[in-house]
Amino acid sequence: MQRAVNIFGIAVGVAFVAYGFWYFVQPVGALAAADHTVDQLPLVMGGRYALFGALLVAALLYKDSIVTTALLIGFTFLALVDTVIYWNIAPTRHAVTGLICALFALFFYSQRKVGN
C-alpha cells in the first residue's frame, strides 16, 4: 500500500511540475485551464503567501529541521524564479528573500534534528 501511495504522490508531484512549466511556455492557456483570470491573480497570490506562512509556522512547530530545511529550499527556489522573472524591473527584494531563505535552510540543515 505504501508503495502505491508513494507512486501516486510522485505522479502528482510530476504533474504539478509539468503544470508549472506550462505557465512558463503558454501562460494564457495555463490560466484558462485553471479557471484563473489575470484580474484575480492578486487574490490567488494572497492565498499562496498565507499558505506559505502557515506551512513555515507548522514546520517550525513540528520541530523537524529536515522538513523546515526542505520547505525553505522551496521558498528559495520560488524567490529565485521571481528574481529571474523580475530581473529587468525590480529583482532585489526577491533576490534578498531567496538569500535569506537559503541561509535559514543552511542553518536548519546544520541542526539535523528529526521529529519532536
Short mmCIF file of N, CA and C in Angstrom, two decimals:
data_model
loop_
_atom_site.label_atom_id
_atom_site.label_comp_id
_atom_site.label_asym_id
_atom_site.label_seq_id
_atom_site.Cartn_x
_atom_site.Cartn_y
_atom_site.Cartn_z
N MET A 1 0.82 -1.20 0.00
CA MET A 1 0.00 0.00 0.00
C MET A 1 0.86 1.26 0.00
N GLN A 2 1.92 1.27 0.87
CA GLN A 2 2.79 2.43 0.94
C GLN A 2 3.45 2.71 -0.40
N ARG A 3 3.83 1.65 -1.11
CA ARG A 3 4.46 1.82 -2.43
C ARG A 3 3.49 2.49 -3.40
N ALA A 4 2.23 2.07 -3.39
CA ALA A 4 1.23 2.67 -4.27
C ALA A 4 1.01 4.14 -3.94
N VAL A 5 0.99 4.46 -2.64
CA VAL A 5 0.83 5.86 -2.21
C VAL A 5 2.03 6.68 -2.66
N ASN A 6 3.23 6.14 -2.53
CA ASN A 6 4.43 6.85 -2.97
C ASN A 6 4.41 7.08 -4.48
N ILE A 7 4.03 6.07 -5.24
CA ILE A 7 3.98 6.22 -6.70
C ILE A 7 2.95 7.26 -7.08
N PHE A 8 1.79 7.23 -6.43
CA PHE A 8 0.76 8.23 -6.69
C PHE A 8 1.27 9.63 -6.35
N GLY A 9 1.92 9.77 -5.19
CA GLY A 9 2.47 11.06 -4.78
C GLY A 9 3.49 11.59 -5.76
N ILE A 10 4.36 10.72 -6.24
CA ILE A 10 5.36 11.13 -7.23
C ILE A 10 4.68 11.55 -8.53
N ALA A 11 3.67 10.82 -8.95
CA ALA A 11 2.94 11.17 -10.17
C ALA A 11 2.27 12.54 -10.03
N VAL A 12 1.66 12.80 -8.88
CA VAL A 12 1.04 14.11 -8.65
C VAL A 12 2.10 15.20 -8.64
N GLY A 13 3.25 14.94 -8.00
CA GLY A 13 4.34 15.91 -7.99
C GLY A 13 4.84 16.23 -9.39
N VAL A 14 5.01 15.20 -10.21
CA VAL A 14 5.45 15.41 -11.60
C VAL A 14 4.40 16.21 -12.37
N ALA A 15 3.13 15.92 -12.13
CA ALA A 15 2.05 16.67 -12.79
C ALA A 15 2.10 18.14 -12.39
N PHE A 16 2.33 18.43 -11.12
CA PHE A 16 2.45 19.82 -10.68
C PHE A 16 3.63 20.52 -11.36
N VAL A 17 4.77 19.84 -11.45
CA VAL A 17 5.94 20.42 -12.12
C VAL A 17 5.61 20.72 -13.58
N ALA A 18 5.00 19.76 -14.26
CA ALA A 18 4.63 19.96 -15.67
C ALA A 18 3.65 21.12 -15.82
N TYR A 19 2.69 21.19 -14.92
CA TYR A 19 1.70 22.28 -14.97
C TYR A 19 2.38 23.62 -14.72
N GLY A 20 3.33 23.64 -13.82
CA GLY A 20 4.10 24.86 -13.57
C GLY A 20 4.86 25.31 -14.80
N PHE A 21 5.48 24.37 -15.50
CA PHE A 21 6.21 24.74 -16.72
C PHE A 21 5.27 25.21 -17.81
N TRP A 22 4.06 24.69 -17.81
CA TRP A 22 3.06 25.13 -18.79
C TRP A 22 2.84 26.64 -18.65
N TYR A 23 2.81 27.14 -17.42
CA TYR A 23 2.65 28.58 -17.19
C TYR A 23 3.80 29.37 -17.81
N PHE A 24 4.99 28.80 -17.84
CA PHE A 24 6.14 29.50 -18.45
C PHE A 24 6.04 29.55 -19.96
N VAL A 25 5.57 28.46 -20.57
CA VAL A 25 5.56 28.39 -22.03
C VAL A 25 4.26 28.87 -22.66
N GLN A 26 3.14 28.75 -21.95
CA GLN A 26 1.86 29.20 -22.50
C GLN A 26 0.96 29.68 -21.35
N PRO A 27 1.28 30.86 -20.79
CA PRO A 27 0.56 31.33 -19.61
C PRO A 27 -0.94 31.51 -19.81
N VAL A 28 -1.36 31.97 -20.98
CA VAL A 28 -2.79 32.18 -21.21
C VAL A 28 -3.54 30.86 -21.16
N GLY A 29 -3.00 29.84 -21.79
CA GLY A 29 -3.63 28.52 -21.78
C GLY A 29 -3.66 27.91 -20.39
N ALA A 30 -2.56 28.06 -19.65
CA ALA A 30 -2.50 27.51 -18.30
C ALA A 30 -3.48 28.22 -17.37
N LEU A 31 -3.56 29.54 -17.50
CA LEU A 31 -4.53 30.29 -16.69
C LEU A 31 -5.95 29.85 -17.00
N ALA A 32 -6.25 29.69 -18.28
CA ALA A 32 -7.60 29.27 -18.68
C ALA A 32 -7.91 27.86 -18.15
N ALA A 33 -6.93 26.97 -18.22
CA ALA A 33 -7.14 25.60 -17.76
C ALA A 33 -7.40 25.56 -16.25
N ALA A 34 -6.81 26.50 -15.52
CA ALA A 34 -7.01 26.56 -14.08
C ALA A 34 -8.22 27.40 -13.69
N ASP A 35 -8.93 27.89 -14.69
CA ASP A 35 -10.07 28.79 -14.45
C ASP A 35 -9.65 30.03 -13.67
N HIS A 36 -8.42 30.50 -13.90
CA HIS A 36 -7.93 31.74 -13.29
C HIS A 36 -8.02 32.86 -14.31
N THR A 37 -8.16 34.08 -13.80
CA THR A 37 -8.12 35.26 -14.65
C THR A 37 -7.07 36.21 -14.09
N VAL A 38 -6.50 37.02 -14.96
CA VAL A 38 -5.44 37.93 -14.55
C VAL A 38 -5.92 38.88 -13.45
N ASP A 39 -7.16 39.34 -13.54
CA ASP A 39 -7.66 40.29 -12.55
C ASP A 39 -7.80 39.66 -11.15
N GLN A 40 -7.87 38.35 -11.06
CA GLN A 40 -7.98 37.67 -9.77
C GLN A 40 -6.63 37.21 -9.21
N LEU A 41 -5.55 37.41 -9.98
CA LEU A 41 -4.24 36.93 -9.54
C LEU A 41 -3.78 37.51 -8.20
N PRO A 42 -4.08 38.78 -7.89
CA PRO A 42 -3.68 39.26 -6.55
C PRO A 42 -4.30 38.43 -5.42
N LEU A 43 -5.54 38.02 -5.58
CA LEU A 43 -6.18 37.17 -4.57
C LEU A 43 -5.54 35.79 -4.51
N VAL A 44 -5.21 35.25 -5.68
CA VAL A 44 -4.54 33.95 -5.74
C VAL A 44 -3.18 34.04 -5.03
N MET A 45 -2.43 35.10 -5.32
CA MET A 45 -1.12 35.27 -4.69
C MET A 45 -1.27 35.45 -3.18
N GLY A 46 -2.30 36.19 -2.75
CA GLY A 46 -2.55 36.36 -1.32
C GLY A 46 -2.77 35.02 -0.63
N GLY A 47 -3.54 34.17 -1.26
CA GLY A 47 -3.76 32.84 -0.71
C GLY A 47 -2.49 32.03 -0.65
N ARG A 48 -1.67 32.13 -1.70
CA ARG A 48 -0.41 31.39 -1.73
C ARG A 48 0.51 31.84 -0.59
N TYR A 49 0.66 33.16 -0.43
CA TYR A 49 1.55 33.66 0.61
C TYR A 49 1.04 33.32 2.01
N ALA A 50 -0.26 33.37 2.21
CA ALA A 50 -0.83 32.96 3.50
C ALA A 50 -0.51 31.49 3.77
N LEU A 51 -0.63 30.65 2.75
CA LEU A 51 -0.30 29.24 2.90
C LEU A 51 1.18 29.05 3.19
N PHE A 52 2.05 29.78 2.49
CA PHE A 52 3.49 29.66 2.74
C PHE A 52 3.81 29.97 4.20
N GLY A 53 3.20 31.03 4.72
CA GLY A 53 3.43 31.39 6.11
C GLY A 53 2.93 30.32 7.06
N ALA A 54 1.75 29.79 6.80
CA ALA A 54 1.19 28.73 7.64
C ALA A 54 2.05 27.47 7.59
N LEU A 55 2.56 27.13 6.42
CA LEU A 55 3.43 25.95 6.30
C LEU A 55 4.73 26.15 7.07
N LEU A 56 5.29 27.35 7.02
CA LEU A 56 6.52 27.61 7.76
C LEU A 56 6.28 27.51 9.26
N VAL A 57 5.20 28.10 9.74
CA VAL A 57 4.86 28.00 11.16
C VAL A 57 4.66 26.54 11.55
N ALA A 58 3.94 25.78 10.74
CA ALA A 58 3.71 24.36 11.04
C ALA A 58 5.03 23.59 11.08
N ALA A 59 5.92 23.85 10.12
CA ALA A 59 7.21 23.16 10.10
C ALA A 59 8.03 23.49 11.34
N LEU A 60 8.00 24.75 11.74
CA LEU A 60 8.75 25.14 12.94
C LEU A 60 8.16 24.52 14.20
N LEU A 61 6.84 24.46 14.28
CA LEU A 61 6.20 23.83 15.44
C LEU A 61 6.43 22.32 15.48
N TYR A 62 6.56 21.71 14.29
CA TYR A 62 6.82 20.27 14.20
C TYR A 62 8.23 19.94 14.70
N LYS A 63 9.11 20.90 14.62
CA LYS A 63 10.48 20.79 15.15
C LYS A 63 11.32 19.73 14.46
N ASP A 64 11.13 19.59 13.16
CA ASP A 64 11.95 18.68 12.36
C ASP A 64 12.78 19.55 11.42
N SER A 65 14.06 19.64 11.68
CA SER A 65 14.90 20.56 10.91
C SER A 65 15.00 20.17 9.44
N ILE A 66 14.85 18.90 9.12
CA ILE A 66 14.92 18.48 7.72
C ILE A 66 13.67 18.94 6.97
N VAL A 67 12.50 18.84 7.60
CA VAL A 67 11.27 19.33 6.99
C VAL A 67 11.36 20.84 6.78
N THR A 68 11.82 21.55 7.81
CA THR A 68 11.96 23.00 7.70
C THR A 68 12.97 23.36 6.63
N THR A 69 14.07 22.63 6.55
CA THR A 69 15.08 22.87 5.50
C THR A 69 14.47 22.70 4.12
N ALA A 70 13.74 21.62 3.92
CA ALA A 70 13.13 21.36 2.61
C ALA A 70 12.16 22.47 2.23
N LEU A 71 11.36 22.91 3.18
CA LEU A 71 10.42 24.00 2.91
C LEU A 71 11.16 25.27 2.54
N LEU A 72 12.21 25.60 3.27
CA LEU A 72 12.97 26.81 2.99
C LEU A 72 13.71 26.72 1.65
N ILE A 73 14.14 25.53 1.27
CA ILE A 73 14.74 25.36 -0.06
C ILE A 73 13.69 25.65 -1.13
N GLY A 74 12.45 25.20 -0.89
CA GLY A 74 11.36 25.51 -1.81
C GLY A 74 11.12 27.00 -1.91
N PHE A 75 11.12 27.69 -0.76
CA PHE A 75 10.95 29.14 -0.76
C PHE A 75 12.10 29.82 -1.50
N THR A 76 13.32 29.30 -1.32
CA THR A 76 14.48 29.85 -2.02
C THR A 76 14.28 29.73 -3.52
N PHE A 77 13.84 28.56 -3.97
CA PHE A 77 13.60 28.35 -5.40
C PHE A 77 12.57 29.34 -5.93
N LEU A 78 11.45 29.50 -5.21
CA LEU A 78 10.41 30.43 -5.65
C LEU A 78 10.95 31.85 -5.74
N ALA A 79 11.72 32.26 -4.74
CA ALA A 79 12.27 33.62 -4.75
C ALA A 79 13.24 33.81 -5.91
N LEU A 80 14.03 32.79 -6.22
CA LEU A 80 14.98 32.91 -7.33
C LEU A 80 14.27 32.93 -8.68
N VAL A 81 13.20 32.15 -8.81
CA VAL A 81 12.40 32.21 -10.04
C VAL A 81 11.82 33.61 -10.20
N ASP A 82 11.29 34.18 -9.12
CA ASP A 82 10.75 35.54 -9.19
C ASP A 82 11.85 36.55 -9.49
N THR A 83 13.05 36.32 -8.98
CA THR A 83 14.18 37.21 -9.29
C THR A 83 14.44 37.23 -10.78
N VAL A 84 14.44 36.07 -11.40
CA VAL A 84 14.66 35.99 -12.85
C VAL A 84 13.51 36.65 -13.60
N ILE A 85 12.28 36.38 -13.18
CA ILE A 85 11.11 36.95 -13.85
C ILE A 85 11.15 38.48 -13.80
N TYR A 86 11.52 39.03 -12.65
CA TYR A 86 11.52 40.48 -12.46
C TYR A 86 12.90 41.11 -12.63
N TRP A 87 13.81 40.41 -13.29
CA TRP A 87 15.19 40.85 -13.41
C TRP A 87 15.32 42.28 -13.96
N ASN A 88 14.53 42.63 -14.95
CA ASN A 88 14.62 43.96 -15.57
C ASN A 88 13.73 44.99 -14.91
N ILE A 89 12.99 44.61 -13.89
CA ILE A 89 12.06 45.54 -13.24
C ILE A 89 12.53 45.84 -11.81
N ALA A 90 12.50 44.84 -10.95
CA ALA A 90 12.87 45.04 -9.54
C ALA A 90 13.22 43.70 -8.91
N PRO A 91 14.42 43.19 -9.20
CA PRO A 91 14.77 41.85 -8.70
C PRO A 91 15.28 41.81 -7.27
N THR A 92 15.64 42.96 -6.71
CA THR A 92 16.37 42.97 -5.44
C THR A 92 15.61 42.31 -4.29
N ARG A 93 14.35 42.67 -4.09
CA ARG A 93 13.60 42.10 -2.97
C ARG A 93 13.48 40.59 -3.09
N HIS A 94 13.26 40.10 -4.30
CA HIS A 94 13.15 38.65 -4.49
C HIS A 94 14.49 37.97 -4.24
N ALA A 95 15.57 38.58 -4.73
CA ALA A 95 16.90 38.00 -4.54
C ALA A 95 17.27 37.97 -3.06
N VAL A 96 16.98 39.04 -2.34
CA VAL A 96 17.27 39.09 -0.90
C VAL A 96 16.44 38.05 -0.16
N THR A 97 15.18 37.92 -0.52
CA THR A 97 14.32 36.92 0.11
C THR A 97 14.89 35.52 -0.14
N GLY A 98 15.31 35.25 -1.36
CA GLY A 98 15.91 33.95 -1.67
C GLY A 98 17.17 33.70 -0.87
N LEU A 99 17.99 34.72 -0.73
CA LEU A 99 19.22 34.58 0.04
C LEU A 99 18.92 34.30 1.51
N ILE A 100 17.97 35.04 2.07
CA ILE A 100 17.59 34.82 3.48
C ILE A 100 17.06 33.40 3.67
N CYS A 101 16.18 32.96 2.77
CA CYS A 101 15.64 31.59 2.87
C CYS A 101 16.75 30.56 2.76
N ALA A 102 17.70 30.79 1.86
CA ALA A 102 18.82 29.85 1.70
C ALA A 102 19.67 29.79 2.96
N LEU A 103 19.94 30.95 3.56
CA LEU A 103 20.74 30.97 4.78
C LEU A 103 20.04 30.26 5.93
N PHE A 104 18.74 30.49 6.07
CA PHE A 104 17.99 29.78 7.12
C PHE A 104 17.91 28.28 6.81
N ALA A 105 17.80 27.92 5.54
CA ALA A 105 17.80 26.50 5.17
C ALA A 105 19.12 25.85 5.60
N LEU A 106 20.22 26.54 5.35
CA LEU A 106 21.53 26.01 5.78
C LEU A 106 21.59 25.87 7.30
N PHE A 107 21.06 26.86 8.00
CA PHE A 107 21.05 26.79 9.47
C PHE A 107 20.26 25.57 9.94
N PHE A 108 19.03 25.42 9.45
CA PHE A 108 18.20 24.30 9.91
C PHE A 108 18.80 22.96 9.48
N TYR A 109 19.42 22.91 8.30
CA TYR A 109 20.06 21.67 7.86
C TYR A 109 21.21 21.31 8.80
N SER A 110 21.94 22.32 9.26
CA SER A 110 23.07 22.05 10.15
C SER A 110 22.60 21.46 11.48
N GLN A 111 21.33 21.69 11.84
CA GLN A 111 20.79 21.16 13.10
C GLN A 111 20.45 19.67 12.99
N ARG A 112 19.98 19.23 11.82
CA ARG A 112 19.62 17.85 11.52
C ARG A 112 18.88 17.14 12.66
N LYS A 113 17.91 17.81 13.23
CA LYS A 113 17.08 17.22 14.29
C LYS A 113 15.77 16.78 13.65
N VAL A 114 15.43 15.51 13.82
CA VAL A 114 14.22 14.96 13.21
C VAL A 114 13.17 14.73 14.29
N GLY A 115 11.97 15.23 14.04
CA GLY A 115 10.84 14.99 14.93
C GLY A 115 10.90 15.81 16.21
N ASN A 116 9.88 15.62 17.02
CA ASN A 116 9.77 16.37 18.28
C ASN A 116 10.82 15.88 19.22
#
